[in-house]
Amino acid sequence: MSGQIQLSRRRFLQVLTGTAGALIVGIRTAGAVDLPPALLGGTFQSLGPYVQIDSDGNVLIGARDPDTGTGVATSLPRIIADELDADWNRVSVIPLGLGVENDHGQPRWIYGRQLGGTGGSIPAAWQELRQVGALARWLLLQAAARRLGVPADRLRCESGTVIAPDGRRVTYGSLVEVAGKIPLTKSVPPVKTPERYTLIGAPAGDVDAHAIVTGQASYAIDHHYGDALVAVLVHCPWPDGTLARIDTAATLAVKGVVKVLQLQPEKDQPLGETAIAPAVAVLAQDTWSALQGRDKLELEWKPGASGTQSSYALEQQAQALLDGDDAPTTRVRNDGDVDAAGKKAARRLEATYVQPWLAHATAEPMNCLVRLDKDRASLVVPTQAPQRAWAVVQRLTGLAPDHIDIRVPRVGGGYGRRLDHDYVAEAVMLAKLVDKPVRLLWTRAQDFGHDFYRAASVHRISAIVGRKRELIGWNQRMASASALVQRGVPDNRLWTSETRADQLPAGLVPNYRSDWYGLESAMPRGPMRGMPHLSNAFAVESFIDEIAHMMREDPLKTRLRLLGEPRTLALAGGGTLDLGRLANVLKLVADRIEWKNWLRSVNGLGIACWHVDGAYVAHAIEASMQGEKLTIERAVCAVDVGRVINPLGLQGQVAGATLDALSTALNLAVTYKDGQIQQHDYKSYPLASMAQLPNDVEVITVPGDRSPAGASFLAMPTAAPALANAVFRASAVRVRRLPLMKELLRLL
Amino acid sequence: MPPAQDQAMPTPDSNIVPEKIRDGIEVVINGEPFRHTGDPAMPLLWYLRDVLRLTGTKYGGDAQAGNGADLVLVDGRPVPAIGQPMKALAGKRVTTVEGLAANDGTLHPLQQAFIDEDAIGCGYCTPGWLISGVALLTRTAQPSDDDIDRLPNLCRCGSQTRVRRAIKRAAAGKAGQA
């Protein structure tokens, strides 16, 4: 028995009967082959975000988006489970691999969106996942109505049980067989009203927690195919360099080493979809043999044109551009007339903020397990975007869409690095050259040395203040190398990875101009967590503090006056900016940190606020200086994301993003000289130690009933400026260059 | 007819050859003895991961500059597994994250406290935090914030404040309590 309810032109809710009468409800695309259940095998192979209830009452929920530590493997299934009124203790979550079918040679993504770590999982899931749970509950209610002889609308569900008005109870497990045979209506049963939520809004620990603390959680790097060869690489130090000489004799003499192979990036492929640089691969029977063989390689690389570039020279170039009068690459926004406003200035202020190159530093290094059979590819990939990984495999193998099987276990950090799949391309290229599966492993040094980095930026901002202390002009000029070059993005959109047209204080200052100057660099660049908010919030929110200081004013007061009366502004990219909600998070952190002590506090207090795609964040930080020792005494963060699915998960994300941003701001910078990256390990790229970080992050979440916004990096942008503003109060030193510790020690 | 073993045993040969001393390196891992007969220079990390397929101990980086994801206890002391060649481990007792719980599955209080506090980001570096945390609690039943500050682990997801709470919870004997 199976049936469907149409959701949209292409998407259906589907009901199936599984093994032993289990009830299965899922979402799939139209036109999909309607396999008899017996052939489905594991249902998760064929049915997307789904719920299965077996006759024992156990509930299985498939999670479609990769969990890189963002908690979506917990929060997405809870959205379904809440609609179902399931007993959470009986729910197991299965990470879904890539859902792809063959649509006349083209891929059809049967699970819809499968993307992690971009802040979009929950908003997308909210729109459709609830319907899965709602339909399953409706079917169970109809079955219970027949069993109990009571109309369905007089029954209620609670924690895996249907309860009749007279107190009789029937468990879901005993109803599934009948429920699967209930004729479907044309429309989807209504989803719950908020007052009936039981799991949504209630705290839940990570579903993988037990597996993780016992060492049983399996990441891609932990997977094996019995006879796989381990492949380790030496990459050319320059993406455009070439191999001048190679001697493999000593390597091949190492016991266990099987082969040495050369890899070339394919020509004319976008960045991130082929190998990042030429490389030599050592394939061996085990990791230790491979690494020993790698150490014995004698290689000589010849630099390409990038071999003379340096991060220092790029910054000089940026400064020179901002010093000059050249027209910008893109005028991002131009409200009013900044030049004319300058003539009415009572006061002016200008400052330049410099932020460094950054690396992703994922805990789990790049790796990929691939097995190529005659007409099938099977992979285990640590990816944020399995559909993009699929495209790389398909291009390299030419296999039919549904003959590529990609599994995505929990991922050891993404931060944007795993939206690219150079490492997948490398593994597949190697597997094509040997007749065994390949397990590719990057070393830590390679991870740091061959990243798609976040480029440095220089912001020069000038403000024009009128006679009544009002901000009448804002002129922001930013120079950076776009993250979107060589990624199929038209030139007039390259600025979109660097700044936003509707970021603060756009819309709040009558004469506002934002110019972007594009720089060129051979260093590979790509998506990075928090971009472009991170760099812009640091410059803007530091500068607003500087304006307040110039006006001898409390910076909280300056900010609240700038935000003005609660109202909404239309955003350039769609959606609205709710100034009331933004002011609210600002006031919340101010109250919590006792901002009234701002002036007389011995420690420095700093504050900052920002908005990201309909979500709002503010930080307040208390810092102390003893000699050269900086201590972050307190960190308070308030977020408003609308409806909160899992408060515990949200608190973890907010605290985590705060610490990530503080760690980055305090310590981290990638530099390159002669075209070569100078950071190769955690010593040279020192993530903050426990001692540098605050002992606690006090998280305030604003309750709300609007559709939930994503929060994966929401708490990042305001941490660094709040810290720099606190450091200014504590030390009288204004840090305009990151990383902060290095600059602070230089200026002290 | 009586069973065969009840018959008189044959007289043993007088020139019986004693069992050869087995080669390799004996190391006790999570209470179980193993014998490594491969390259004595192989780091413990790859022995655990490639040979025993105990993959809870993660690759973190070089011994001196890693993130602590590969920490294990050797005779109770937390050390990076990648810096421990097998030959240095003869007769030593190694505990990995898989060996922290009791044989019946009862979690170590710190494991339970990590669950209680949701002290997990992506989870990749978590085994290393548990190992150094357990070592700390063994050394100092009531660790101070300064003691916790000295843990060598690194985490980009930002689980540190939750890890700190978990260690204090375990120290206070409140693991598993509301």
Coordinates of N, CA and C in Angstrom, one line a residue, chain B residues 9-174:
Chain B
M9 N 47.5 -41.4 29.0 CA 48.1 -40.5 28.1 C 49.5 -41.1 27.7
P10 N 49.8 -40.8 26.4 CA 51.1 -41.4 25.9 C 52.3 -40.7 26.7
T11 N 53.3 -41.3 26.8 CA 54.5 -40.8 27.5 C 55.0 -39.6 26.7
P12 N 55.2 -38.4 27.3 CA 55.7 -37.3 26.5 C 57.1 -37.5 26.0
D13 N 57.4 -36.9 24.8 CA 58.7 -37.0 24.2 C 59.7 -36.4 25.2
S14 N 60.9 -37.0 25.3 CA 61.8 -36.4 26.2 C 62.4 -35.1 25.6
N15 N 62.5 -35.0 24.3 CA 63.1 -33.9 23.6 C 62.1 -32.8 23.2
I16 N 61.1 -32.6 24.0 CA 60.0 -31.6 23.7 C 60.7 -30.2 23.5
V17 N 60.3 -29.5 22.5 CA 60.8 -28.1 22.2 C 60.0 -27.1 23.0
P18 N 60.7 -26.3 23.8 CA 59.9 -25.3 24.5 C 59.3 -24.3 23.6
E19 N 58.2 -23.7 23.9 CA 57.6 -22.7 23.1 C 58.5 -21.6 22.8
K20 N 58.6 -21.1 21.6 CA 59.5 -20.0 21.2 C 59.0 -18.8 21.9
I21 N 59.9 -17.9 22.4 CA 59.5 -16.6 22.9 C 58.9 -15.8 21.8
R22 N 57.6 -15.4 22.0 CA 56.9 -14.8 20.9 C 57.5 -13.4 20.7
D23 N 57.7 -13.0 19.4 CA 58.3 -11.7 19.1 C 57.1 -10.7 19.1
G24 N 57.5 -9.5 18.9 CA 56.6 -8.4 18.8 C 56.6 -7.6 20.2
I25 N 55.7 -6.6 20.2 CA 55.6 -5.8 21.4 C 54.3 -6.0 22.0
E26 N 54.3 -6.3 23.3 CA 53.0 -6.5 24.0 C 52.6 -5.2 24.7
V27 N 51.4 -4.8 24.4 CA 50.9 -3.6 25.0 C 49.4 -3.9 25.4
V28 N 49.1 -3.4 26.6 CA 47.7 -3.6 27.1 C 46.9 -2.3 26.7
I29 N 45.9 -2.6 25.9 CA 45.0 -1.5 25.5 C 43.6 -1.7 26.0
N30 N 43.2 -0.7 26.8 CA 41.8 -0.8 27.4 C 41.7 -2.2 28.1
G31 N 42.7 -2.6 28.8 CA 42.7 -3.8 29.6 C 42.9 -5.1 28.9
E32 N 43.1 -5.0 27.6 CA 43.3 -6.2 26.8 C 44.7 -6.3 26.2
P33 N 45.4 -7.4 26.3 CA 46.7 -7.4 25.8 C 46.7 -7.6 24.3
F34 N 47.6 -6.8 23.6 CA 47.7 -7.0 22.2 C 49.2 -7.1 21.9
R35 N 49.5 -7.8 20.8 CA 50.9 -7.9 20.4 C 51.1 -7.4 19.0
H36 N 52.0 -6.4 18.9 CA 52.3 -5.7 17.7 C 53.5 -6.3 17.0
T37 N 53.4 -6.8 15.9 CA 54.5 -7.5 15.2 C 55.0 -6.7 14.0
G38 N 54.4 -5.6 13.8 CA 54.8 -4.7 12.6 C 56.0 -3.8 13.0
D39 N 56.1 -2.8 12.2 CA 57.2 -1.8 12.4 C 57.2 -1.3 13.9
P40 N 58.3 -1.5 14.6 CA 58.3 -1.0 16.0 C 58.2 0.5 16.1
A41 N 58.5 1.2 15.0 CA 58.4 2.7 15.0 C 57.0 3.2 14.7
M42 N 56.1 2.3 14.4 CA 54.8 2.8 14.0 C 54.2 3.5 15.2
P43 N 53.7 4.7 15.0 CA 53.0 5.4 16.2 C 51.8 4.7 16.6
L44 N 51.5 4.8 17.9 CA 50.3 4.2 18.5 C 49.1 4.6 17.8
L45 N 49.0 5.9 17.3 CA 47.8 6.3 16.7 C 47.4 5.5 15.5
W46 N 48.4 5.1 14.6 CA 48.1 4.3 13.4 C 47.8 2.9 13.8
Y47 N 48.5 2.4 14.9 CA 48.2 1.1 15.3 C 46.8 1.0 15.8
L48 N 46.3 2.0 16.6 CA 44.9 2.0 17.1 C 44.0 2.0 15.9
R49 N 44.2 3.0 15.0 CA 43.2 3.3 13.9 C 43.3 2.3 12.8
D50 N 44.5 1.9 12.3 CA 44.6 1.1 11.1 C 44.5 -0.4 11.5
V51 N 45.2 -0.8 12.6 CA 45.3 -2.2 12.9 C 44.2 -2.7 13.8
L52 N 44.0 -2.0 14.9 CA 42.9 -2.4 15.8 C 41.5 -1.8 15.4
R53 N 41.5 -0.9 14.5 CA 40.3 -0.2 14.1 C 39.5 0.4 15.3
L54 N 40.3 0.9 16.2 CA 39.8 1.6 17.4 C 39.9 3.1 16.9
T55 N 38.8 3.6 16.3 CA 38.9 4.9 15.7 C 38.4 6.1 16.5
G56 N 38.1 5.8 17.8 CA 37.8 6.9 18.7 C 38.9 7.9 18.9
T57 N 40.1 7.4 18.9 CA 41.3 8.3 18.9 C 41.5 8.9 17.5
K58 N 41.4 10.2 17.4 CA 41.4 10.9 16.1 C 42.8 11.4 15.8
Y59 N 43.0 11.6 14.5 CA 44.3 12.2 14.0 C 44.1 13.7 14.3
G60 N 45.1 14.3 15.0 CA 45.0 15.7 15.3 C 46.1 16.5 14.7
G61 N 47.2 15.9 14.4 CA 48.3 16.7 13.8 C 49.6 16.2 14.5
D62 N 50.7 16.9 14.3 CA 52.0 16.5 14.9 C 51.9 16.5 16.4
A63 N 52.8 15.7 17.0 CA 52.7 15.5 18.5 C 52.9 16.9 19.2
Q64 N 53.7 17.7 18.7 CA 54.0 19.0 19.4 C 53.1 20.1 19.0
A65 N 52.3 19.9 17.9 CA 51.5 21.0 17.4 C 50.1 20.6 16.9
G66 N 49.6 19.6 17.6 CA 48.3 19.1 17.2 C 47.2 19.8 18.0
N67 N 46.0 19.2 17.9 CA 44.8 19.8 18.6 C 44.4 19.0 19.8
G68 N 45.1 17.9 20.1 CA 44.8 17.0 21.2 C 43.7 16.0 20.9
A69 N 43.3 15.9 19.7 CA 42.2 14.9 19.3 C 42.8 13.5 19.5
D70 N 44.1 13.3 19.5 CA 44.7 12.0 19.5 C 45.2 11.6 20.9
L71 N 44.8 12.4 22.0 CA 45.3 12.0 23.3 C 44.8 10.7 23.8
V72 N 45.7 9.9 24.4 CA 45.4 8.7 25.1 C 46.1 8.7 26.4
L73 N 45.7 7.8 27.3 CA 46.4 7.7 28.6 C 47.4 6.5 28.4
V74 N 48.7 6.8 28.7 CA 49.7 5.8 28.8 C 50.1 5.7 30.3
D75 N 49.8 4.6 30.9 CA 50.0 4.5 32.3 C 49.4 5.7 33.1
G76 N 48.3 6.1 32.6 CA 47.5 7.2 33.3 C 47.9 8.6 32.9
R77 N 48.9 8.7 32.1 CA 49.4 10.1 31.7 C 48.8 10.4 30.3
P78 N 48.2 11.6 30.1 CA 47.7 11.9 28.7 C 48.8 12.3 27.8
V79 N 48.9 11.6 26.7 CA 50.0 11.9 25.7 C 49.4 11.8 24.3
P80 N 49.9 12.5 23.3 CA 49.4 12.4 21.9 C 49.8 11.0 21.4
A81 N 48.8 10.3 20.9 CA 49.1 8.9 20.4 C 50.1 8.9 19.2
I82 N 50.1 10.0 18.5 CA 50.9 10.1 17.3 C 52.4 10.2 17.7
G83 N 52.7 10.6 18.9 CA 54.0 10.8 19.4 C 54.6 9.6 20.1
Q84 N 53.8 8.5 20.1 CA 54.2 7.3 20.9 C 54.5 6.1 20.0
P85 N 55.8 5.9 19.6 CA 56.1 4.7 18.8 C 55.8 3.4 19.6
M86 N 55.3 2.4 18.9 CA 54.9 1.2 19.6 C 56.1 0.6 20.5
K87 N 57.3 0.8 20.0 CA 58.4 0.2 20.7 C 58.6 0.8 22.1
A88 N 58.1 2.0 22.3 CA 58.2 2.7 23.6 C 57.0 2.2 24.6
L89 N 56.2 1.4 24.0 CA 55.0 1.1 24.8 C 55.0 -0.4 25.4
A90 N 56.1 -1.1 25.2 CA 56.1 -2.5 25.6 C 55.8 -2.5 27.1
G91 N 54.8 -3.3 27.5 CA 54.5 -3.5 28.8 C 53.7 -2.4 29.4
K92 N 53.4 -1.3 28.6 CA 52.6 -0.2 29.2 C 51.1 -0.4 29.0
R93 N 50.4 0.3 29.8 CA 48.9 0.2 29.7 C 48.4 1.5 29.1
V94 N 47.6 1.3 28.0 CA 47.1 2.4 27.2 C 45.6 2.4 27.4
T95 N 45.0 3.6 27.7 CA 43.6 3.7 27.7 C 43.1 4.7 26.6
T96 N 42.2 4.3 25.8 CA 41.7 5.2 24.8 C 40.3 5.6 25.2
V97 N 39.7 6.5 24.4 CA 38.3 6.9 24.8 C 37.4 5.7 24.9
E98 N 37.6 4.7 24.1 CA 36.8 3.5 24.1 C 36.9 2.8 25.4
G99 N 38.0 3.0 26.1 CA 38.2 2.3 27.4 C 37.8 3.1 28.6
L100 N 37.2 4.2 28.5 CA 36.9 5.0 29.6 C 35.6 4.5 30.4
A101 N 34.7 4.0 29.6 CA 33.5 3.4 30.3 C 33.8 2.1 30.9
A102 N 33.0 1.7 31.9 CA 33.2 0.3 32.5 C 32.8 -0.7 31.5
N103 N 33.2 -2.0 31.8 CA 32.9 -3.0 30.8 C 31.4 -3.3 30.6
D104 N 30.6 -2.9 31.6 CA 29.2 -3.1 31.5 C 28.5 -1.9 30.8
G105 N 29.3 -1.0 30.3 CA 28.8 0.2 29.6 C 28.5 1.4 30.4
T106 N 28.7 1.2 31.7 CA 28.5 2.4 32.6 C 29.5 3.5 32.2
L107 N 29.0 4.7 32.0 CA 30.0 5.7 31.5 C 30.8 6.2 32.7
H108 N 32.0 6.7 32.3 CA 32.8 7.4 33.3 C 32.0 8.7 33.6
P109 N 32.1 9.2 34.9 CA 31.3 10.4 35.2 C 31.6 11.5 34.3
L110 N 32.8 11.7 33.8 CA 33.1 12.8 32.9 C 32.4 12.6 31.5
Q111 N 32.3 11.4 31.1 CA 31.5 11.1 29.8 C 30.1 11.5 30.0
Q112 N 29.5 11.1 31.2 CA 28.1 11.4 31.5 C 28.0 12.9 31.6
A113 N 28.9 13.6 32.2 CA 28.8 15.0 32.4 C 28.9 15.7 31.0
F114 N 29.7 15.2 30.1 CA 29.7 15.8 28.7 C 28.4 15.7 28.1
I115 N 27.7 14.6 28.3 CA 26.3 14.4 27.7 C 25.4 15.4 28.4
D116 N 25.5 15.5 29.8 CA 24.6 16.4 30.5 C 24.7 17.8 30.1
E117 N 26.0 18.3 29.8 CA 26.2 19.7 29.5 C 26.2 19.9 28.0
D118 N 26.0 18.8 27.2 CA 26.0 18.9 25.8 C 27.3 19.6 25.3
A119 N 28.4 19.1 25.9 CA 29.7 19.7 25.7 C 30.4 19.2 24.4
I120 N 29.6 19.4 23.4 CA 30.1 18.8 22.1 C 29.8 19.8 21.0
G121 N 30.8 20.0 20.1 CA 30.6 20.7 18.9 C 30.4 19.7 17.8
C122 N 31.4 19.7 16.9 CA 31.3 18.6 15.9 C 31.7 17.3 16.5
G123 N 32.3 17.2 17.6 CA 32.6 16.0 18.3 C 33.9 15.3 18.0
Y124 N 34.6 15.9 17.0 CA 35.9 15.2 16.6 C 36.9 15.3 17.6
C125 N 37.0 16.5 18.3 CA 38.1 16.6 19.3 C 37.7 16.2 20.7
T126 N 36.4 15.8 20.8 CA 35.8 15.4 22.1 C 36.6 14.3 22.8
P127 N 36.9 13.2 22.1 CA 37.7 12.1 22.8 C 38.9 12.6 23.5
G128 N 39.6 13.6 22.8 CA 40.8 14.2 23.4 C 40.6 15.0 24.7
W129 N 39.5 15.7 24.7 CA 39.1 16.5 25.9 C 38.8 15.5 27.0
L130 N 38.1 14.4 26.7 CA 37.7 13.4 27.7 C 39.0 12.8 28.3
I131 N 39.9 12.5 27.5 CA 41.2 11.9 28.0 C 41.9 12.9 28.9
S132 N 42.1 14.1 28.5 CA 42.8 15.0 29.4 C 42.0 15.4 30.6
G133 N 40.7 15.5 30.4 CA 39.8 15.7 31.5 C 39.8 14.6 32.6
V134 N 39.8 13.4 32.1 CA 39.8 12.3 33.1 C 41.2 12.3 33.8
A135 N 42.3 12.6 33.1 CA 43.6 12.6 33.7 C 43.6 13.7 34.8
L136 N 43.0 14.9 34.4 CA 43.0 16.0 35.4 C 42.2 15.6 36.7
L137 N 41.0 15.0 36.5 CA 40.2 14.6 37.6 C 40.9 13.5 38.5
T138 N 41.7 12.7 37.8 CA 42.3 11.6 38.6 C 43.4 12.3 39.4
R139 N 44.1 13.3 38.9 CA 45.2 14.0 39.6 C 44.6 14.9 40.7
T140 N 43.5 15.6 40.3 CA 43.0 16.6 41.2 C 41.5 16.5 41.3
A141 N 41.0 16.0 42.4 CA 39.6 15.6 42.5 C 38.7 16.9 42.3
Q142 N 39.2 18.0 42.7 CA 38.4 19.3 42.6 C 39.3 20.3 41.8
P143 N 39.3 20.2 40.5 CA 40.2 21.1 39.8 C 39.7 22.5 39.8
S144 N 40.6 23.5 39.9 CA 40.2 24.9 39.8 C 40.1 25.3 38.4
D145 N 39.6 26.6 38.1 CA 39.6 27.1 36.8 C 41.0 27.1 36.2
D146 N 42.0 27.5 37.0 CA 43.3 27.5 36.5 C 43.8 26.1 36.0
D147 N 43.4 25.1 36.8 CA 43.8 23.7 36.4 C 43.1 23.4 35.0
I148 N 41.9 23.8 34.9 CA 41.2 23.5 33.6 C 41.8 24.3 32.5
D149 N 42.2 25.5 32.8 CA 42.8 26.4 31.8 C 44.0 25.7 31.1
R150 N 44.7 24.8 31.9 CA 45.9 24.2 31.4 C 45.7 23.0 30.5
L151 N 44.5 22.6 30.2 CA 44.2 21.5 29.3 C 44.8 21.9 27.9
P152 N 45.4 20.9 27.3 CA 46.1 21.3 26.0 C 45.3 21.3 24.8
N153 N 44.0 20.9 24.9 CA 43.2 20.7 23.8 C 42.7 22.0 23.1
L154 N 42.5 21.9 21.8 CA 42.0 23.0 21.0 C 40.7 22.6 20.3
C155 N 39.8 23.5 20.1 CA 38.5 23.2 19.5 C 38.0 24.5 18.8
R156 N 37.7 24.3 17.5 CA 37.2 25.5 16.7 C 35.7 25.7 16.9
C157 N 35.0 24.6 17.2 CA 33.5 24.7 17.4 C 33.2 25.6 18.6
G158 N 34.1 25.7 19.6 CA 33.9 26.5 20.7 C 33.1 25.7 21.8
S159 N 33.6 24.5 22.1 CA 32.9 23.7 23.2 C 33.5 24.0 24.5
Q160 N 34.5 24.9 24.6 CA 35.3 25.0 25.8 C 34.5 25.4 27.1
T161 N 33.6 26.3 26.9 CA 32.8 26.7 28.1 C 32.0 25.5 28.6
R162 N 31.5 24.7 27.7 CA 30.6 23.6 28.1 C 31.5 22.5 28.7
V163 N 32.7 22.3 28.1 CA 33.7 21.3 28.7 C 34.0 21.7 30.1
R164 N 34.2 23.0 30.3 CA 34.6 23.5 31.7 C 33.4 23.1 32.7
R165 N 32.2 23.4 32.2 CA 31.1 23.0 33.1 C 31.0 21.5 33.3
A166 N 31.3 20.7 32.3 CA 31.2 19.3 32.4 C 32.2 18.8 33.4
I167 N 33.4 19.3 33.4 CA 34.5 18.9 34.3 C 34.1 19.2 35.7
K168 N 33.5 20.4 35.9 CA 33.1 20.8 37.3 C 31.9 20.0 37.8
R169 N 31.0 19.6 36.8 CA 29.9 18.8 37.2 C 30.4 17.4 37.6
A170 N 31.3 16.9 36.9 CA 31.8 15.5 37.2 C 32.6 15.6 38.6
A171 N 33.3 16.7 38.8 CA 34.1 16.8 40.0 C 33.1 16.9 41.2
A172 N 32.0 17.6 41.0 CA 31.0 17.8 42.1 C 30.1 16.5 42.3
G173 N 30.4 15.5 41.5 CA 29.6 14.2 41.7 C 28.2 14.4 41.2
K174 N 28.0 15.3 40.2 CA 26.6 15.6 39.8 C 26.4 15.0 38.4

